[in-house]
Short mmCIF file of C-alpha atoms in Angstrom, two decimals:
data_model
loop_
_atom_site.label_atom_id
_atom_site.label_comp_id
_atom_site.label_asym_id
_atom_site.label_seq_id
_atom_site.Cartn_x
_atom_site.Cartn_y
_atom_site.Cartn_z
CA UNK A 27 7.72 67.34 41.12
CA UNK A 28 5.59 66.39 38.35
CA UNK A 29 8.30 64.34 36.66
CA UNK A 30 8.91 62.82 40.26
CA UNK A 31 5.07 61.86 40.62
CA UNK A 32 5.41 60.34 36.67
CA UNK A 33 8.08 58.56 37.55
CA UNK A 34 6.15 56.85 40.88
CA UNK A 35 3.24 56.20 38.55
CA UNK A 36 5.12 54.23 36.15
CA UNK A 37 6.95 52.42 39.18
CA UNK A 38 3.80 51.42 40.74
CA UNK A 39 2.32 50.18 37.31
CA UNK A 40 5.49 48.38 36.61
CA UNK A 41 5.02 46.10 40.09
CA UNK A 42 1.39 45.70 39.28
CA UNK A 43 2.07 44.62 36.18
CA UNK A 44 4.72 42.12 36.62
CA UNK A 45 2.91 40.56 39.69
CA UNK A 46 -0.13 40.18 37.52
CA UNK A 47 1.83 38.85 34.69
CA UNK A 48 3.53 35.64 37.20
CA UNK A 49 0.06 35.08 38.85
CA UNK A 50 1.34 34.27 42.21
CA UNK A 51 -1.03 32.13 43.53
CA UNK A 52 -0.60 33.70 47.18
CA UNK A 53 -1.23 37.23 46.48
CA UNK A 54 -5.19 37.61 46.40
CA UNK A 55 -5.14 41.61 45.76
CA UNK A 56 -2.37 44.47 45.05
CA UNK A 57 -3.06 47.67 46.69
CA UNK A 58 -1.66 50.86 47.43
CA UNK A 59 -0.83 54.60 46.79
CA UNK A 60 2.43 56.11 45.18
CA UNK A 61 5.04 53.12 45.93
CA UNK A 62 3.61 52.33 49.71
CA UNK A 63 2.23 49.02 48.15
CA UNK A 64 0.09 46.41 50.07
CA UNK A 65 -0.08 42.98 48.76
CA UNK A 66 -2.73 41.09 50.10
CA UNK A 67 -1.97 37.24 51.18
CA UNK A 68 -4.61 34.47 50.08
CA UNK A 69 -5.19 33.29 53.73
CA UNK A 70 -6.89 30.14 52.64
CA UNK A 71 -4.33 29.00 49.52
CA UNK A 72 -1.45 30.10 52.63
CA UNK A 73 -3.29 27.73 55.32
CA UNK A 74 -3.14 25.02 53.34
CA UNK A 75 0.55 25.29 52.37
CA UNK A 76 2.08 26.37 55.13
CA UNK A 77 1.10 24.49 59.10
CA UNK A 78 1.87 27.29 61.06
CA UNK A 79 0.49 29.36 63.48
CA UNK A 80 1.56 32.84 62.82
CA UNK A 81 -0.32 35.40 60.82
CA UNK A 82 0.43 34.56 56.81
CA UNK A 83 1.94 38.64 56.86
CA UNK A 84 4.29 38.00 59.95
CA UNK A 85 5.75 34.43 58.45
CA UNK A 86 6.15 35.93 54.72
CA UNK A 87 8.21 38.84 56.04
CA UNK A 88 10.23 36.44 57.61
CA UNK A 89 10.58 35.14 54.94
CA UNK A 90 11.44 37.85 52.65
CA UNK A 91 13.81 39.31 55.50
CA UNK A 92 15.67 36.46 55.42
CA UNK A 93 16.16 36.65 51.82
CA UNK A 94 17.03 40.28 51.66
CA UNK A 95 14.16 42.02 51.04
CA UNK A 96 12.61 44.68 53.87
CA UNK A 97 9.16 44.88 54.20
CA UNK A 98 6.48 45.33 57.29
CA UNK A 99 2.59 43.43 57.88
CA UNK A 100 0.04 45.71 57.45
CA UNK A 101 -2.38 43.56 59.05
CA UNK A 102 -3.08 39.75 59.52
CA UNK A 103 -2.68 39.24 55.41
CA UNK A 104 -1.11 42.65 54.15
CA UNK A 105 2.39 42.38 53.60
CA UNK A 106 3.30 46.72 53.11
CA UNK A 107 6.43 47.32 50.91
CA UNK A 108 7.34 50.92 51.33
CA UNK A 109 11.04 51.64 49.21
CA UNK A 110 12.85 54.93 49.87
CA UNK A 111 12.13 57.82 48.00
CA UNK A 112 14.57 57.89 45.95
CA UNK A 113 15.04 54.23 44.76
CA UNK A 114 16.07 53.27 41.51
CA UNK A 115 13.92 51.03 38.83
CA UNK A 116 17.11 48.42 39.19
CA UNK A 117 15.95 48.40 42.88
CA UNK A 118 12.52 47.95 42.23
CA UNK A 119 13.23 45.00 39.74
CA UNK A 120 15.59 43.28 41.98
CA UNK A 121 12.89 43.48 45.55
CA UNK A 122 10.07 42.38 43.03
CA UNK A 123 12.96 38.80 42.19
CA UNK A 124 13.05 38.74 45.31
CA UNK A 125 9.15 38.74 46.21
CA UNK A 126 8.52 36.25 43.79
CA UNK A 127 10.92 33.80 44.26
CA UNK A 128 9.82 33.70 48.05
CA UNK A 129 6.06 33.76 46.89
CA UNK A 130 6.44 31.07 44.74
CA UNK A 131 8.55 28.88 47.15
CA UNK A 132 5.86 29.20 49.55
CA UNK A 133 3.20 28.29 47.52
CA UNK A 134 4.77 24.81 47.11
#
């Protein structure tokens, strides 16, 4: 168990990390415990890219569904990525590809 909850920690730090690194102008905050992650949605910086009406959290998971990633709102601006228990880092580096890429194509 304690190698388990390592293992999460270093997970978790890795997604921080790499979002922090690209500076996607969207996210405003990352948030979360263990690997349930929240990433918080600049709802200004999204208004003016985007003319839509839906909530920015309900239009990026569209998004990211469509591009093959799973993830749920957690609120107007929260987008919630939960991954199984037992993924793999491969997994983790592939969904984060996946977030940015969408991020960074809506931000244009």
């Amino acid at each position: 168990m304690i190698i388990y909850r390592h293992m999460l920690k270093n997970y978790k730090k890795f997604i921080i990390n790499t979002f922090n690194d690209k500076k996607i102008s969207l996210i405003k905050e990352i948030r979360g415990r263990g690997l349930m992650i929240g990433f918080v949605i600049d709802h200004e910086k999204f208004n003016l890219t985007k003319k839509t009406d839906q909530n920015p959290s309900i239009y990026i998971v569209n998004e990211l569904a469509k591009n093959g990633l799973l993830t749920v709102p957690a609120g107007p601006d929260v987008i919630r990525w939960l991954p199984p228990l037992n993924v793999q880092k491969s997994e983790v580096k592939e969904a984060i590809q996946i977030m940015i890429s969408t991020l960074d194509k809506e931000a244009k």
